[in-house]
Structures are given as structure tokens and as C-alpha cells.
PDB file of C-alpha atoms in Angstrom:
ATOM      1  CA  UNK Y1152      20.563 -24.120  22.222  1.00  0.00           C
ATOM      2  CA  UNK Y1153      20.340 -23.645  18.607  1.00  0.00           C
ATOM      3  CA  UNK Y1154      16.723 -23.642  16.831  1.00  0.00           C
ATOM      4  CA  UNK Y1155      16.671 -25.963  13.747  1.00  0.00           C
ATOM      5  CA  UNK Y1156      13.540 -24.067  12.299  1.00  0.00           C
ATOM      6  CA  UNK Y1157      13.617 -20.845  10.080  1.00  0.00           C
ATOM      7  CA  UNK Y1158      14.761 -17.844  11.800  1.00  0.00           C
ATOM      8  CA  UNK Y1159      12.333 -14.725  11.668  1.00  0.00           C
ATOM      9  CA  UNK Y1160      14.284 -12.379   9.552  1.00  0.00           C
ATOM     10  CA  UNK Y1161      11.656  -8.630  10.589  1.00  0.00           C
ATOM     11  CA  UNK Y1162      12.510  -5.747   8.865  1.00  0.00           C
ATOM     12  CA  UNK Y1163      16.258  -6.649   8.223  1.00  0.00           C
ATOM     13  CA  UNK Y1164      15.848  -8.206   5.335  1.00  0.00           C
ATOM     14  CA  UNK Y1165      15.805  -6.117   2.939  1.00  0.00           C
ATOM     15  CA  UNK Y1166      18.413  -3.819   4.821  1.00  0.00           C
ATOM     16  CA  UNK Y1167      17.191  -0.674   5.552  1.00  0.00           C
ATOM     17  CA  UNK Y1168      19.937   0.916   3.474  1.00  0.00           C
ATOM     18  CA  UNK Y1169      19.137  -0.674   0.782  1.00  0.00           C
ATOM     19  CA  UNK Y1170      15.234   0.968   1.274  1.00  0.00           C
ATOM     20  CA  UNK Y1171      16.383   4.181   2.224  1.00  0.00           C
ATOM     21  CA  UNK Y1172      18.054   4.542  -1.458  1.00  0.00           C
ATOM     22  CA  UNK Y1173      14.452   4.597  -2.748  1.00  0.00           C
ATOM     23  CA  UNK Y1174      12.753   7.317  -1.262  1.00  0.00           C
ATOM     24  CA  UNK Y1175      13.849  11.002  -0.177  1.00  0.00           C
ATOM     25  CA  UNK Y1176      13.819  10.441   3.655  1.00  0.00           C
ATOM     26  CA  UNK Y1177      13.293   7.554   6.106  1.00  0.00           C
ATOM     27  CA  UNK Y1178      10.233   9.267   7.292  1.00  0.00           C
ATOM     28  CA  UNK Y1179       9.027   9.142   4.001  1.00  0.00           C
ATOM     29  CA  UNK Y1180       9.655   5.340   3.673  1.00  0.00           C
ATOM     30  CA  UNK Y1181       7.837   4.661   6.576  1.00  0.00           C
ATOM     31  CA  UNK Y1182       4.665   6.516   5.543  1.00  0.00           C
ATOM     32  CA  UNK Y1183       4.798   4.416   1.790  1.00  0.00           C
ATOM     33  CA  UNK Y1184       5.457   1.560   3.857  1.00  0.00           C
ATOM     34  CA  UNK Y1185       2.711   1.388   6.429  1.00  0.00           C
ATOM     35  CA  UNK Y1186       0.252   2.821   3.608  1.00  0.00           C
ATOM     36  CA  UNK Y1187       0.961  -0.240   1.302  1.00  0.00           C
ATOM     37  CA  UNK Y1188       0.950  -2.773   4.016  1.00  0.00           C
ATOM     38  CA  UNK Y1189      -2.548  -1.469   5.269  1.00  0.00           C
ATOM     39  CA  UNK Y1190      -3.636  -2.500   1.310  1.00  0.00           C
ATOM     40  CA  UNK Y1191      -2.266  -5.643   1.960  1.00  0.00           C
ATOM     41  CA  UNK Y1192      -4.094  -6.188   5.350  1.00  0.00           C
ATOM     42  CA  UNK Y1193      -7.160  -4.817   3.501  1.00  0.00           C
ATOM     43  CA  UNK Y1194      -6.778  -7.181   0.917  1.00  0.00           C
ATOM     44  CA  UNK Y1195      -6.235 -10.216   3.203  1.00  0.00           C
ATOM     45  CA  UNK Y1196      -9.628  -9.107   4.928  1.00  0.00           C
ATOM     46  CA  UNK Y1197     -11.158  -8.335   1.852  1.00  0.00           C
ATOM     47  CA  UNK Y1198     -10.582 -12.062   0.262  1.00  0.00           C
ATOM     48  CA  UNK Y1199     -12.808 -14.229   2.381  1.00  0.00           C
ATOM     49  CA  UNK Y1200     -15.909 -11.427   1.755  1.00  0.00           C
ATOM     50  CA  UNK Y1201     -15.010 -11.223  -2.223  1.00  0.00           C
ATOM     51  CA  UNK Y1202     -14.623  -7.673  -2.301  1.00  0.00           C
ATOM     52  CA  UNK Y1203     -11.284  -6.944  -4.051  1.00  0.00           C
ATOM     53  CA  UNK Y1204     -10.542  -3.563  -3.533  1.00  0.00           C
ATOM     54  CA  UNK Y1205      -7.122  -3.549  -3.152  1.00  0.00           C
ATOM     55  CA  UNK Y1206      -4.262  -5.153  -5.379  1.00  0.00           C
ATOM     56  CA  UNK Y1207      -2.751  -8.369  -3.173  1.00  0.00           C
ATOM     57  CA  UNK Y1208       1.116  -8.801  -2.565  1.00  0.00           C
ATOM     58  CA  UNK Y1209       3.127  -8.371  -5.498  1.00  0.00           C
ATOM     59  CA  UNK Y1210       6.208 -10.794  -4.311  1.00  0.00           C
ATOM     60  CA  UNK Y1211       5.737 -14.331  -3.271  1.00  0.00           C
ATOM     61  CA  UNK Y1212       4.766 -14.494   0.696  1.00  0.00           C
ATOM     62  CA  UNK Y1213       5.872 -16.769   3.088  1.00  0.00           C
ATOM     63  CA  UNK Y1214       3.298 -18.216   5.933  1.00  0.00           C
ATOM     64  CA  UNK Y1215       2.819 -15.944   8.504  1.00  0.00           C
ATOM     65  CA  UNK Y1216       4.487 -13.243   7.243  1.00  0.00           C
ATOM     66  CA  UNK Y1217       3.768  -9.681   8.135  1.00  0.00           C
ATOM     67  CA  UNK Y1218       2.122  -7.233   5.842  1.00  0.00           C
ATOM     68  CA  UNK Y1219       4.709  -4.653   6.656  1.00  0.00           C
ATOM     69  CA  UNK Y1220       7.866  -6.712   5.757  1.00  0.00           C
ATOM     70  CA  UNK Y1221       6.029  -7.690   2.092  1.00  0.00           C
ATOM     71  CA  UNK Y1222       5.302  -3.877   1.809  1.00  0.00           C
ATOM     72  CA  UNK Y1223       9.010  -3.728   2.401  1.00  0.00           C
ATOM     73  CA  UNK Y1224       9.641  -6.101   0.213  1.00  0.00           C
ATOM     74  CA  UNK Y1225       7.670  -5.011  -2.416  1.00  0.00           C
ATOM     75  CA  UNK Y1226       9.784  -1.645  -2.374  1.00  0.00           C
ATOM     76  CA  UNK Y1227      12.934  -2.888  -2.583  1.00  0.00           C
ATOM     77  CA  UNK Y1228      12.442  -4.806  -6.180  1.00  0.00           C
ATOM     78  CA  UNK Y1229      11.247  -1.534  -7.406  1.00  0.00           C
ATOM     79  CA  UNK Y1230       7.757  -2.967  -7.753  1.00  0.00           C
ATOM     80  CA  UNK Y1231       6.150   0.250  -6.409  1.00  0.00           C
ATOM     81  CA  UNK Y1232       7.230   3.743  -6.557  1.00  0.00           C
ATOM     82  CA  UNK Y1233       6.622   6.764  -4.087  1.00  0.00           C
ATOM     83  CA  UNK Y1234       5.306   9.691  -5.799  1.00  0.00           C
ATOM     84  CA  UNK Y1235       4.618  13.561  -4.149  1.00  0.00           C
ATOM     85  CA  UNK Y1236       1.033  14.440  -4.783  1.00  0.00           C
ATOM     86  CA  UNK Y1237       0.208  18.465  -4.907  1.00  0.00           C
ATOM     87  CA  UNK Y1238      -2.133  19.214  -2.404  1.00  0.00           C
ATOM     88  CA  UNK Y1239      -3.928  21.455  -4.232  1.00  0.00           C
ATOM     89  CA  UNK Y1240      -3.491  19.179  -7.834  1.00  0.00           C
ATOM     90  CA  UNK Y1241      -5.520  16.377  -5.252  1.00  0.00           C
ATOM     91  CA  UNK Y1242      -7.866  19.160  -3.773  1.00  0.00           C
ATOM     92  CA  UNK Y1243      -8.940  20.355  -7.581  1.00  0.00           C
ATOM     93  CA  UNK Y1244      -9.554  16.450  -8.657  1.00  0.00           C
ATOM     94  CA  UNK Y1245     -11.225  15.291  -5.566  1.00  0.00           C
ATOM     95  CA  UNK Y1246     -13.518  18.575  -6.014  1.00  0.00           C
ATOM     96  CA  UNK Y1247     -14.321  17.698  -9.884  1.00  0.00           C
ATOM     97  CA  UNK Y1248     -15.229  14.129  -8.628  1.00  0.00           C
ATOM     98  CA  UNK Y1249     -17.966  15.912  -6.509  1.00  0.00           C
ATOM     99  CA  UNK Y1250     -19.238  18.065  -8.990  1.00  0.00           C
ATOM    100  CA  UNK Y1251     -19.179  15.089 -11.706  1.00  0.00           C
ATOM    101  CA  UNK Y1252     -21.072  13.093  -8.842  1.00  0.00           C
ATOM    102  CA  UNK Y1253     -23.834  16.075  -8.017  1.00  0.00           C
ATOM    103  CA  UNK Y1254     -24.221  16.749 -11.655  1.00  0.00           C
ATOM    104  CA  UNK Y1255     -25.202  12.908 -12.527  1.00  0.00           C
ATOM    105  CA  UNK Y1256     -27.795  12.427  -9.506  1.00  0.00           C
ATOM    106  CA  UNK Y1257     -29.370  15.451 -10.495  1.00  0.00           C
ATOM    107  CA  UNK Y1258     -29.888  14.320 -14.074  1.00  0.00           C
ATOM    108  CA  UNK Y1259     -32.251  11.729 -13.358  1.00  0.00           C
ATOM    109  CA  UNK Y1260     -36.224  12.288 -13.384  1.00  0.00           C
ATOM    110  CA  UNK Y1261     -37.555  12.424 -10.411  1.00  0.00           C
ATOM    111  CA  UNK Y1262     -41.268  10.662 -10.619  1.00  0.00           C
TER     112      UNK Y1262
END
């Protein structure tokens, strides 16, 4: 028997050689991916308490589709791009943030 309804399609479309031509390794894919489709869950969560935090799915979603295959999705038309952070580049700015953040608290009079 053949169903006459819309076959689920998973993670095979878009081909995973196609999505291995934009990042360095598969390993590396799958990180970006699971990172961006935790947003997207985020997001989906966020939406019924108003609290945007996230950016929403950048490609048109079908009903019940998964976050993971949009996040795939999203890579393959080039709509997000995988960038190497320094560890120590994001160590020196996250510690900046804290001393920006002490350094305005203390500011204020205390009565």
C-alpha cells in the first residue's frame, strides 16, 4: 500500500553533501545545526510568552516540521554562516562585559 499524503522527507532533504560543502567538518555541521535549531525551539516557546529573544525561522516552514531540518534548511541557502570564535577573543569580551556591568552598578548613589 501506497500513502497518498506527503511523505516525511528528515534530514535528506537538503542532502547532506550538499551541507557538508558549507562547513569544515560534519562534526562541525552538527554543532551549528543543533545550536540554531535550539533558537528556533526557543523562539517557538518564546512566542506565546512575548519574549522574543531569538530570531524565528528564516525559510518558510511547513506544519509540523522539525526545528532541526529548518536549521538545516536554513544552512543550505546560505542564510547563516558558521564562524570560529577565539577562545580567548570571547574570554577578553565576556570579561569587559563584567567590568562594564560592575562599573555601572557601582555608579549609582546609594541613599
Amino acid at each position: 500500500m501506497t500513502a497518498s499524503g506527503p511523505v516525511a522527507e528528515g534530514i535528506t532533504n537538503p542532502p547532506i553533501d550538499d551541507l557538508l560543502t558549507k562547513t569544515d567538518s560534519k562534526y562541525k555541521l552538527v554543532l551549528y545545526s543543533a545550536k540554531r535549531a535550539r533558537q528556533i525551539n526557543a523562539y517557538y516557546s518564546q512566542l506565546g510568552e512575548g519574549l522574543l529573544e531569538y530570531v524565528g525561522p528564516l525559510v518558510d516552514t511547513h506544519v509540523q516540521e522539525k526545528p532541526l531540518s529548518i536549521a538545516l534548511r536554513e544552512i543550505n541557502d546560505d542564510l547563516l554562516t558558521c564562524e570560529d570564535i577565539d577562545p580567548e577573543e570571547a574570554a577578553a569580551e565576556a570579561l569587559a562585559v563584567d567590568q562594564a556591568a560592575a562599573a555601572g552598578s557601582s555608579d549609582e548613589p546609594v541613599s
